C-alpha cells in the first residue's frame, strides 16, 4: 500500500485531529505547571506567556483549523484535497515547530525561524492555491474572506512572538480565530438545524455580510482608536445577538451536541462585551478574562463537538453523539466553569483553578483522542476511499 493510500494520510482532518487531541491534552497542563513554578518554561527566545499564547493558538488551534480547512476546502471546490506525501510534510512541519518552541531557544536564528514558519507558511499557501485555482467552482461566494484571513495569521504569529508587539499579536490572533469560528458557525449550524429539526434558521445575506465585515475589521483592533474599536465591537455584538435570537435557540438547546455550538456562539458575544467594558475602563475581574472566555468558551466548547461530527461523517458513520461524546462535552463545560467563573468568585485559589481546568482539558482530549484515533486510522466504513 502506497503512503497516499493509507487511511491516515487520505484526508487532512485525520492526522491533524490526532495532533489536536494530543495538544489539547498536554499543552494546557504544561502551562499550568509553568504558571505555578512546577516546571521550568522553555528557555531562550520568548516569555512563558508568549509561549503559552503561541502554542494554544498556533499549536492546538492550528492543528484543529488546519485539519478542518484541509477537509472543508476540498468539499467547497469539489476537488481532491491534499493527501499522501503533502499531508505527511505538513504534519512533520507542525511537529518540528513544537520542538522548536520547546527546545529551540539556543538554535541559530535562521534555523529557529525556519522551523517556526514552515508549517503555517506552507499550509496557508496550499489552502490559498486551492481556493484561487478553483474559484469558479467554489460553493461559497464569500470564501474571499479567507484570502485575507489566512495570510494575516502569519502576521499575527510574528507579532505574537515579538516582545514589543505581543499584545497586538494576541489581539490579532484572537480576532482571526473569531472570524474563522463565525464563518464556520454560520455554515454548519444552518445545516445541523435543518438536518435535526427540519427548520431553516435565519440567513440574510446582508446581515451575514455585515457580521463578517465587522469581524474582519476587528482583526486589526489593536491599531484602532479606542472609540472606533468600541463602536465596532458594539455593532458586531448587537448583530450577533440579533441573529442568535432568530436562530431558534429554543430548539437548539434541546440537544447537547447543538446546544454546545450555541453556547460557543454566546461565548464569542461575551468576549466582545468584555472587550467593550475593558476599553471603557471597567476592570472588575481577575485574570485575562476576555481571552479565556474565547479560548475556553468558543474554542474549548465548539472544537470537540466539531471534531466528533467531522470524524463520524467523514469516515462514513452516522453523526450520532453517544455517551462518550457527551461526556467530553460535559467535561469541557465544567472546565469553562472552573477557569472562567470560579476565579472571579474565589480569586485566592486562582492557581488551583488553572490546574483544575487544565486537568479537565487533559481528561476531555484524552478521552476524545482514545475514541477518535481508531476510526481516524481505519478506512471509511462505507467503502468510499476518502
XYZ file of C-alpha atoms in Angstrom:
386
model
C 0.000 0.000 0.000
C 1.399 3.378 -1.013
C 1.612 6.181 1.509
C -1.231 8.116 -0.101
C -3.465 5.040 0.177
C -3.019 4.584 3.936
C -6.185 5.817 5.674
C -4.328 8.253 7.959
C -2.998 10.239 5.002
C -6.125 10.320 2.821
C -7.704 13.493 4.248
C -6.354 16.398 6.298
C -8.605 16.005 9.325
C -7.286 12.511 10.107
C -3.697 13.262 11.234
C -4.406 16.805 12.423
C -7.289 15.817 14.690
C -4.992 13.273 16.352
C -2.409 16.027 16.847
C -5.120 18.371 18.143
C -6.166 15.825 20.768
C -2.558 15.438 21.879
C -2.039 19.212 22.013
C -5.324 19.809 23.835
C -4.425 17.217 26.438
C -0.807 18.269 27.011
C -0.345 21.994 26.343
C -2.748 23.419 28.987
C -1.277 21.169 31.674
C 2.260 22.182 30.748
C 1.219 25.823 31.103
C -0.410 25.188 34.487
C 2.823 23.647 35.737
C 4.882 26.524 34.333
C 2.476 29.089 35.819
C 2.772 27.603 39.299
C 6.546 27.118 39.115
C 6.380 23.346 38.989
C 8.035 23.233 35.562
C 10.699 25.456 34.054
C 9.495 27.421 30.990
C 11.154 26.859 27.615
C 14.496 28.626 27.708
C 15.521 31.246 25.231
C 13.621 33.493 22.922
C 10.196 34.132 24.450
C 8.476 34.794 27.747
C 6.369 31.988 29.262
C 3.178 33.898 28.406
C 4.283 34.244 24.781
C 4.971 30.513 24.621
C 1.566 29.699 26.120
C -0.378 32.027 23.825
C 1.505 30.861 20.748
C 1.086 27.164 21.476
C -2.633 27.416 22.179
C -3.368 29.489 19.064
C -0.783 28.145 16.614
C -0.148 24.705 18.086
C -3.530 23.449 19.270
C -5.665 25.952 17.366
C -3.999 25.450 14.015
C -3.983 21.665 14.334
C -7.777 21.927 14.501
C -8.156 24.713 11.951
C -5.684 23.092 9.568
C -7.483 19.751 9.715
C -10.844 21.437 9.259
C -9.801 23.638 6.321
C -7.874 20.901 4.503
C -11.053 18.825 4.657
C -13.598 21.590 4.045
C -11.875 23.299 1.118
C -11.916 20.146 -0.970
C -15.684 19.969 -0.450
C -16.136 23.684 -1.143
C -14.444 23.474 -4.547
C -15.164 19.787 -5.339
C -11.579 18.601 -5.799
C -9.413 16.010 -4.115
C -7.751 17.610 -1.097
C -4.078 17.444 -0.164
C -3.118 13.939 0.879
C -0.233 11.492 0.955
C 3.247 12.995 0.915
C 1.987 16.591 1.082
C -0.001 15.792 4.213
C 2.935 13.962 5.798
C 5.108 17.010 5.169
C 2.615 19.308 6.889
C 2.395 17.023 9.920
C 6.176 16.843 10.219
C 6.399 20.626 9.940
C 3.825 21.024 12.739
C 5.822 18.643 14.945
C 9.114 20.421 14.196
C 7.510 23.722 15.190
C 6.509 22.270 18.575
C 10.067 21.015 19.106
C 11.490 24.411 18.202
C 9.130 26.274 20.530
C 10.047 23.942 23.403
C 13.775 23.407 22.911
C 14.899 25.728 20.119
C 15.901 28.679 22.252
C 19.567 28.116 21.523
C 19.207 27.237 17.861
C 20.721 29.518 15.206
C 18.270 32.271 14.346
C 17.720 31.143 10.752
C 17.079 27.543 11.808
C 14.643 28.538 14.513
C 12.556 30.828 12.324
C 12.529 28.284 9.512
C 11.206 25.673 11.918
C 8.665 28.156 13.247
C 7.240 29.380 9.949
C 7.375 26.448 7.557
C 4.156 24.753 8.727
C 1.917 27.805 8.740
C 3.522 29.237 5.627
C 3.063 26.027 3.652
C -0.490 25.276 4.735
C -1.613 28.863 4.095
C -0.134 28.787 0.587
C -1.676 25.375 -0.118
C -5.132 26.493 1.009
C -4.918 29.734 -0.950
C -3.851 27.859 -4.096
C -6.888 25.592 -3.762
C -9.317 28.481 -3.255
C -7.867 30.593 -6.059
C -7.314 27.860 -8.637
C -10.855 26.514 -8.319
C -12.610 29.795 -7.558
C -15.175 29.365 -10.336
C -16.492 26.121 -8.835
C -16.445 27.316 -5.211
C -19.717 26.594 -3.399
C -19.338 29.678 -1.191
C -19.120 33.108 -2.773
C -17.812 34.621 0.479
C -14.690 32.471 0.627
C -12.785 35.572 -0.451
C -12.679 36.386 3.268
C -10.161 33.569 3.636
C -7.892 35.314 1.139
C -7.485 37.985 3.829
C -7.659 35.850 6.937
C -5.190 33.121 6.032
C -2.156 35.336 5.222
C -2.986 37.512 8.236
C -2.324 34.536 10.505
C 1.346 34.740 9.536
C 1.499 38.395 10.569
C -0.293 37.647 13.835
C 2.138 34.847 14.603
C 5.172 37.074 14.112
C 3.660 39.829 16.229
C 2.785 37.366 18.968
C 6.422 36.275 19.177
C 7.678 39.860 19.332
C 8.331 41.384 22.755
C 7.273 44.817 21.578
C 4.093 43.745 19.771
C 2.914 40.750 21.785
C -0.361 42.383 22.866
C -1.172 43.332 19.276
C -0.309 39.816 18.103
C -2.539 38.231 20.753
C -5.430 40.540 19.826
C -4.952 39.827 16.122
C -4.703 36.059 16.662
C -7.927 36.052 18.667
C -9.631 38.204 16.045
C -8.612 35.830 13.268
C -9.867 32.760 15.105
C -13.069 34.623 15.978
C -13.561 35.354 12.282
C -12.941 31.708 11.364
C -15.388 30.471 14.008
C -18.117 32.872 12.905
C -17.822 31.707 9.301
C -17.858 28.077 10.414
C -20.876 28.532 12.707
C -22.781 30.389 10.002
C -22.355 27.482 7.613
C -22.632 24.484 9.909
C -25.460 25.480 12.268
C -27.678 26.098 9.256
C -27.060 22.504 8.132
C -27.335 20.992 11.610
C -30.669 22.641 12.425
C -32.051 21.663 9.044
C -30.912 18.078 9.496
C -32.100 17.604 13.084
C -35.243 19.760 13.305
C -36.096 20.365 9.627
C -36.112 24.142 10.218
C -34.425 26.921 8.294
C -32.719 29.373 10.626
C -32.325 32.997 9.633
C -29.864 33.572 6.794
C -29.983 37.070 5.369
C -27.076 37.843 3.049
C -26.798 41.470 4.155
C -26.816 40.551 7.844
C -24.264 37.773 7.353
C -22.048 40.098 5.315
C -22.256 42.852 7.938
C -21.198 40.375 10.622
C -18.248 39.122 8.600
C -17.138 42.619 7.628
C -17.295 43.785 11.256
C -15.366 40.735 12.440
C -12.779 41.164 9.684
C -12.251 44.815 10.583
C -11.828 43.954 14.266
C -8.902 41.692 13.406
C -6.962 44.966 13.452
C -8.474 46.242 16.708
C -5.054 46.727 18.313
C -4.310 49.579 15.900
C -7.670 51.341 16.225
C -8.535 54.381 18.328
C -10.449 53.092 21.382
C -13.637 54.896 20.403
C -13.712 53.298 16.950
C -12.954 49.887 18.454
C -15.839 50.240 20.929
C -18.251 51.222 18.156
C -17.283 48.232 16.005
C -17.397 45.831 18.960
C -20.875 47.074 19.887
C -22.056 46.692 16.294
C -20.732 43.148 15.994
C -22.129 42.073 19.378
C -25.538 43.554 18.551
C -25.663 41.892 15.130
C -24.674 38.542 16.606
C -27.312 38.764 19.341
C -29.974 39.752 16.801
C -29.104 36.736 14.653
C -28.849 34.434 17.670
C -32.391 35.280 18.748
C -33.619 34.210 15.301
C -31.525 31.060 15.069
C -34.073 29.083 17.059
C -32.137 28.595 20.322
C -35.390 27.214 21.774
C -34.797 24.174 19.560
C -31.010 24.181 19.575
C -30.758 23.881 23.342
C -32.807 20.682 23.310
C -29.853 18.675 22.002
C -26.496 18.823 23.814
C -24.440 18.483 20.631
C -26.261 21.526 19.204
C -26.525 23.423 22.476
C -22.737 23.423 22.783
C -22.494 25.249 19.453
C -24.983 27.866 20.621
C -23.056 28.291 23.887
C -19.849 28.758 21.917
C -21.617 31.411 19.834
C -22.682 33.205 23.028
C -19.119 32.977 24.361
C -17.992 34.983 21.321
C -20.579 37.629 22.175
C -19.491 37.642 25.825
C -15.870 38.119 24.774
C -16.901 41.124 22.702
C -18.805 42.615 25.652
C -15.813 42.151 27.947
C -13.614 43.909 25.386
C -16.062 46.799 25.318
C -16.025 47.102 29.113
C -12.237 46.991 29.190
C -11.972 49.789 26.626
C -14.452 51.826 28.665
C -12.232 51.450 31.728
C -14.235 48.783 33.565
C -11.834 46.227 35.069
C -13.621 44.321 37.773
C -12.421 40.803 37.040
C -9.466 38.581 37.846
C -7.005 37.486 35.167
C -7.183 37.805 31.377
C -10.901 37.040 31.336
C -11.711 38.213 27.813
C -9.118 35.988 26.158
C -10.051 32.926 28.198
C -13.770 33.386 27.623
C -12.917 32.940 23.956
C -10.387 30.109 24.323
C -12.467 28.126 26.838
C -15.921 29.210 25.661
C -15.619 29.308 21.880
C -12.602 27.099 21.124
C -12.999 24.769 24.109
C -16.710 24.113 23.634
C -17.099 24.148 19.856
C -13.948 22.296 18.826
C -14.592 18.897 20.495
C -18.139 18.765 19.119
C -16.945 19.652 15.621
C -14.172 17.063 15.779
C -16.695 14.383 16.719
C -19.032 15.385 13.893
C -16.312 15.504 11.239
C -14.662 12.254 12.352
C -18.014 10.467 12.214
C -19.413 11.925 8.999
C -16.176 11.817 7.024
C -15.463 8.191 7.931
C -18.867 7.044 6.681
C -20.586 6.848 10.060
C -23.917 8.258 11.160
C -23.443 11.514 13.069
C -24.892 10.499 16.417
C -23.311 11.548 19.726
C -23.108 8.691 22.205
C -22.414 8.779 25.951
C -18.685 9.082 25.480
C -19.061 12.062 23.149
C -21.438 13.747 25.588
C -19.035 13.081 28.456
C -16.324 15.037 26.632
C -18.722 17.961 26.189
C -19.727 17.949 29.871
C -16.083 17.889 30.958
C -15.328 20.892 28.750
C -18.353 22.733 30.144
C -17.003 22.066 33.617
C -13.584 23.355 32.525
C -15.234 26.602 31.394
C -16.912 26.988 34.773
C -13.681 26.274 36.652
C -11.469 28.575 34.555
C -13.881 31.455 33.937
C -16.385 31.617 36.793
C -14.685 30.253 39.910
C -11.629 32.563 39.770
C -13.992 35.532 39.913
C -15.774 34.097 42.958
C -12.742 32.643 44.779
C -9.718 34.540 43.400
C -7.489 33.441 46.270
C -7.379 29.958 44.713
C -6.578 31.253 41.216
C -3.624 28.927 40.652
C -5.661 25.917 41.744
C -8.420 26.765 39.266
C -5.851 26.931 36.455
C -4.547 23.472 37.392
C -8.040 22.016 37.667
C -9.165 23.478 34.344
C -6.002 22.187 32.654
C -6.663 18.764 34.134
C -10.160 18.812 32.679
C -8.784 19.688 29.237
C -6.353 16.811 29.610
C -9.168 14.452 30.559
C -11.510 15.602 27.796
C -8.972 15.494 24.975
C -7.504 12.214 26.192
C -10.959 10.643 26.062
C -11.569 12.249 22.684
C -8.221 11.067 21.329
C -8.737 7.498 22.528
C -12.160 7.435 20.914
C -11.290 9.156 17.626
C -7.880 7.697 16.822
C -9.026 4.156 15.847
C -11.544 5.494 13.335
C -9.048 8.058 12.001
C -6.523 5.295 11.353
C -9.036 2.974 9.679
C -10.676 3.088 6.224
C -14.147 4.564 5.823
C -16.814 2.034 6.753
C -18.987 2.882 3.735
C -16.456 1.687 1.179
C -15.532 5.114 -0.155
C -11.830 5.922 -0.364
C -11.820 9.388 1.211
